[in-house]
Amino acid sequence: MSISDCYGKLSCLENNFCFGLQRKRIPEHKLLTISPYQKLITYHRIPWKFLLILLLVILITAQTIEYESLYSPYYSANEDLFAQIFLPGTKTYIETSNGLIQKYIYSVQELKDSIDNVVVNYYNFSRSSIGFYEFQYETDQTPTPPKFKVESYKNVKFDQPNPIDPSNYEIETITYDLTISKPLGPFSGDLDQSLDFMKKFKKGEITFYFKNLFPTEIPKCLLWKIVITYDYQIRGGSTRASILSDATDCQKVISSSSHYKSSYFLISLVLLISAIWLMGLSSHSLYNEYRLYKNTYQRVLGQKSLRLDSEHFASQRSFRMAFFNFWYLWNIPTCISVIIAELIYMFTHFSTAKINNLLFSITLGIAAFCCWFSLTGYFQWYQSFYSLINVISRALPKVIRFTLCALPIFLGYAYLGTIAFGSYVEYFSTIDQTCVTLFAVLNGDICRDTYDLIYRQNHGMAVLSRIYMYTFICLFIYAWVNVFITVGEEAYISIIKDPKPVNLKGKRQLKQYIKKSKDAPMRSDSILKSKETISRFFSREKSSFFWGDDQEKKTTSDVYLSQRYSRSYSVNNPSHLTPSANEITPLLKPPKGSAPIRTPLGPKKD
């Protein structure tokens, strides 16, 4: 079947869907501003992109709810189980600031007891746990022993001739198999021997695996990897013990034809096909908008009455961007995220591939976010529902400029806090922790707690902590945050005074150019010759995004240039030919006694 046949059948489908009404051709000058509703009612064309986005939102939401109700509680329950059995007494994610399930060990005997507890509970876990867990066996049908990977310094002793010799601090790595007969690895000796080894000990990781069946409509076999880390790199008389668990699908998955008839597989398949279809339609729409831009630009250059109308063509950037719909461009990464998430979902449930479930949860969350955010684009046709995006688009340039100005000051406070208070306050222990703490203070959270945490009885540190907090709050809450609020308020007030959507306002102005220039005579050679001249005229507005709106700051010489240029050609050049650079040059000469002006032809040559 050829492409034309497929398109003909699709057109017939649209005609039947639209109650037998004949599809109408949409005029060029209305392509930029027509809404999906007008497209359906006036021109009898089905808004496929809107329907596909709506379908993606519904199905991806159903899939997310299914994942949240089944898998999230299951993974959370297993993480709590492993923490309570193998590392009792740990703090939860909420109680720690670094996102780890952890506890601190302060003696060698406590460390040995912790390692022994891990090994004993590992070999008894399949018999003592109420869940269905199975060992990962070796070739001789014996459980694979936990692996204890130990990093230690080569030789650290005070009785050496040179105890701080760098050669004594070379790191060596040894892996031990922890069995019932030898459960402690390098700590198998008596207390004195263990204490001597502890002086050289840097870091140790105990790794072991369990298989577990998760019965759902499509039963899953999961391979859990549990890693218990004993970190003594910081020294200071305490070892941080943490546990991390992660699940991947077992390599052997029992598949049957019933799996491919399940609702999970059908939803995933429909999502995959819809995302591919939507990406094709969005790419085609972007291509059509690009063609419309090129055709209109050439027509404007070829028609003298539209060439340099400075009121509508204020800058090259706005002239180009008004032709393109941002939401069509946004649909492409949205579809890519959905395709990746569904491919991972299919490989996870319906193949023998081993895929990390964390990767699937991240891609599914990104896909759901992108799909829901895409719906915002269809509010642009209804002004009262699109106010948030209009406010953001108007305030964003000023917000970015002001943020770049304040960022060095914020980072200065972050580095000062880390160096000054990081040795005794966990909230300031790293640059990342300090930035998080300062951002929380900036938003009015934990202000009093931060004052108390960084205050020390040492007189110098007490004074520094007070000056640090007072100046930070004055600069960033009283000044920075209030400027942000003011910028947003000004943008919102401007939206109320001028309720037309920002993106549609420029598009509606361009309709006049598309409509007027449609029948303009074309001279390709003159168009090519004058493109560089016109581009230079508009190029002085390119930096308006970051450095302000040049249209509001237009100098007298700029106004003189545009007025004289357009007026001279409307009177003296009755033909429709685009002027060359040599023809424009005499018009750029300012009157006697006037200030020198910028020209689109470059600097004046002596």
XYZ file of C-alpha atoms in Angstrom, residues 281-539:
259
model
C 2.720 14.479 13.659
C 4.607 17.013 15.791
C 7.702 16.749 13.596
C 5.542 17.246 10.501
C 3.892 20.322 12.040
C 7.285 21.827 12.877
C 8.398 21.238 9.298
C 5.260 22.946 7.958
C 5.856 25.928 10.249
C 9.437 26.160 9.022
C 8.258 26.165 5.393
C 5.688 28.843 6.210
C 8.397 30.956 7.833
C 10.749 30.637 4.854
C 8.027 31.418 2.315
C 6.743 34.395 4.281
C 10.237 35.745 4.858
C 10.987 35.630 1.138
C 7.673 37.287 0.290
C 8.298 40.066 2.805
C 11.724 40.673 1.279
C 10.181 40.745 -2.183
C 7.439 43.277 -1.404
C 8.564 46.848 -0.783
C 5.634 47.837 1.442
C 6.461 45.138 3.996
C 10.264 45.128 3.880
C 11.206 47.257 6.871
C 8.067 47.779 8.915
C 9.787 48.275 12.279
C 6.507 48.164 14.195
C 5.922 44.464 13.502
C 9.435 43.202 12.840
C 10.950 44.539 16.055
C 13.694 41.923 16.228
C 14.958 38.944 14.296
C 14.404 36.566 17.224
C 10.757 37.471 17.795
C 10.117 37.392 14.049
C 11.352 33.818 13.850
C 9.910 32.461 17.081
C 6.381 33.680 16.353
C 6.173 31.171 13.506
C 6.927 28.147 15.692
C 4.775 26.498 18.328
C 6.868 25.607 21.379
C 4.476 22.817 22.349
C 5.084 20.916 19.116
C 8.771 20.936 19.996
C 7.973 19.854 23.564
C 5.979 16.895 22.240
C 9.144 15.309 20.819
C 11.000 14.757 24.161
C 7.648 13.809 25.675
C 7.197 11.040 23.123
C 10.814 9.922 23.498
C 10.405 9.582 27.274
C 7.185 7.584 26.830
C 8.821 5.295 24.252
C 11.817 4.620 26.524
C 9.586 3.959 29.551
C 7.338 1.552 27.655
C 10.248 -0.310 26.070
C 11.763 -0.797 29.532
C 8.361 -1.906 30.837
C 7.995 -4.460 28.043
C 11.537 -5.779 28.442
C 11.004 -6.002 32.205
C 7.767 -7.979 32.070
C 7.775 -9.807 28.755
C 11.394 -10.751 28.051
C 14.416 -12.359 29.663
C 16.349 -9.097 29.936
C 17.681 -8.010 33.323
C 16.696 -4.382 33.837
C 17.044 -2.231 36.924
C 13.600 -1.326 38.296
C 14.886 2.038 39.489
C 15.566 2.978 35.859
C 11.979 2.135 34.935
C 10.517 4.152 37.813
C 12.583 7.212 36.829
C 11.652 7.036 33.137
C 7.981 6.416 33.957
C 7.918 9.453 36.250
C 9.564 11.674 33.610
C 7.110 10.435 30.971
C 4.120 11.178 33.216
C 5.441 14.674 33.959
C 6.036 15.470 30.275
C 2.587 14.209 29.234
C 0.740 16.235 31.837
C 2.843 19.317 31.092
C 2.007 18.989 27.379
C -1.665 19.555 28.174
C -0.779 23.083 29.279
C -0.082 24.019 25.672
C -3.735 23.660 24.742
C -4.744 26.310 27.290
C -3.118 28.978 25.095
C -6.335 29.255 23.103
C -8.229 30.258 26.273
C -6.667 33.359 27.776
C -7.839 33.027 31.376
C -6.363 29.513 31.703
C -2.977 30.420 30.235
C -2.061 33.207 32.653
C 0.609 31.189 34.480
C 2.602 30.454 31.321
C 2.230 34.061 30.151
C 3.509 35.380 33.480
C 6.466 32.984 33.425
C 7.363 33.858 29.831
C 7.314 37.591 30.560
C 9.158 37.399 33.885
C 11.710 34.713 32.973
C 14.315 36.953 31.244
C 14.487 39.324 34.218
C 14.513 36.423 36.676
C 17.424 34.775 34.853
C 19.433 37.994 34.787
C 18.837 38.662 38.466
C 19.621 35.052 39.426
C 22.934 35.169 37.575
C 23.721 38.356 39.483
C 22.906 36.813 42.889
C 24.434 33.367 42.259
C 28.057 34.313 43.117
C 26.914 35.769 46.456
C 24.910 32.628 47.258
C 27.854 30.360 46.410
C 30.110 32.544 48.556
C 27.833 31.949 51.540
C 27.733 28.226 50.716
C 31.513 27.840 50.705
C 31.909 29.946 53.843
C 29.317 27.844 55.685
C 30.918 24.570 54.606
C 34.411 25.587 55.695
C 33.382 27.297 58.944
C 30.592 25.035 60.232
C 30.939 21.764 58.315
C 33.219 20.155 60.904
C 30.500 20.018 63.583
C 27.136 20.537 61.798
C 25.851 17.836 59.442
C 23.675 20.313 57.549
C 26.879 22.097 56.438
C 29.084 19.022 55.972
C 29.292 19.311 52.159
C 28.679 22.004 49.558
C 25.488 20.234 48.489
C 24.206 19.997 52.077
C 25.027 23.666 52.668
C 23.201 24.805 49.517
C 20.138 22.767 50.514
C 20.208 24.241 54.030
C 20.575 27.816 52.785
C 17.785 27.347 50.243
C 15.526 26.040 53.016
C 16.391 29.073 55.169
C 15.731 31.327 52.176
C 12.201 29.926 51.989
C 11.577 30.398 55.709
C 12.287 26.828 56.841
C 14.537 25.758 59.778
C 15.676 29.339 60.421
C 15.747 29.014 64.210
C 17.218 25.502 64.012
C 20.076 26.736 61.831
C 20.829 29.566 64.264
C 21.113 27.042 67.109
C 23.061 24.415 65.152
C 25.928 26.639 64.027
C 26.264 28.506 67.324
C 29.271 27.402 69.400
C 30.500 28.418 72.834
C 33.751 29.513 71.217
C 33.485 33.292 71.153
C 34.824 33.739 67.616
C 32.565 31.067 66.088
C 29.554 32.417 67.985
C 30.042 35.908 66.535
C 30.717 34.542 63.037
C 27.590 32.352 63.095
C 25.386 35.291 64.054
C 26.862 37.608 61.400
C 26.572 34.801 58.825
C 22.853 34.229 59.425
C 21.867 37.888 59.848
C 23.532 39.027 56.620
C 22.288 36.028 54.609
C 18.664 36.554 55.660
C 18.837 40.305 54.995
C 20.349 39.871 51.534
C 18.323 36.938 50.268
C 14.961 37.142 52.034
C 14.497 40.905 52.337
C 16.105 41.694 48.965
C 16.416 38.714 46.592
C 13.070 37.023 47.289
C 11.172 40.312 47.296
C 12.663 41.299 43.943
C 11.484 37.945 42.570
C 7.995 38.602 43.900
C 8.009 42.097 42.400
C 9.076 40.808 38.978
C 6.308 38.214 39.009
C 3.766 40.776 40.165
C 4.729 43.204 37.394
C 4.406 40.441 34.821
C 0.979 39.478 36.170
C -0.233 43.089 36.132
C 0.936 43.468 32.541
C -1.017 40.324 31.646
C -4.156 41.783 33.223
C -3.737 45.063 31.325
C -2.993 43.271 28.072
C -4.884 39.959 28.380
C -3.957 38.696 24.927
C -1.640 35.682 25.198
C 1.970 36.645 24.559
C 2.594 33.905 22.020
C -0.639 34.474 20.079
C -0.228 38.247 19.988
C 2.822 38.059 17.749
C 1.292 35.310 15.644
C -1.818 37.377 14.951
C 0.325 40.294 13.821
C 2.169 37.997 11.444
C -1.146 36.971 9.861
C -1.183 40.360 8.124
C 2.214 39.715 6.548
C 1.306 36.207 5.459
C -1.970 37.416 3.958
C -0.591 40.566 2.281
C 2.572 38.960 0.946
C 0.888 35.878 -0.500
C 0.676 37.283 -4.036
C 3.848 39.354 -3.917
C 6.058 39.105 -7.051
C 9.192 37.074 -6.382
C 12.722 37.734 -7.629
C 14.986 35.053 -6.210
C 18.216 36.772 -7.268
C 17.331 40.045 -5.554
C 16.110 38.202 -2.471
C 19.402 36.374 -2.083
C 21.337 39.592 -2.660
C 19.486 41.525 0.035
C 19.238 38.832 2.712
C 22.544 39.803 4.273
C 21.531 43.452 4.406
C 18.189 42.773 6.077
C 19.756 40.272 8.502
C 22.308 42.862 9.614
C 19.528 45.343 10.199
C 17.779 42.911 12.545
C 20.942 41.495 14.163
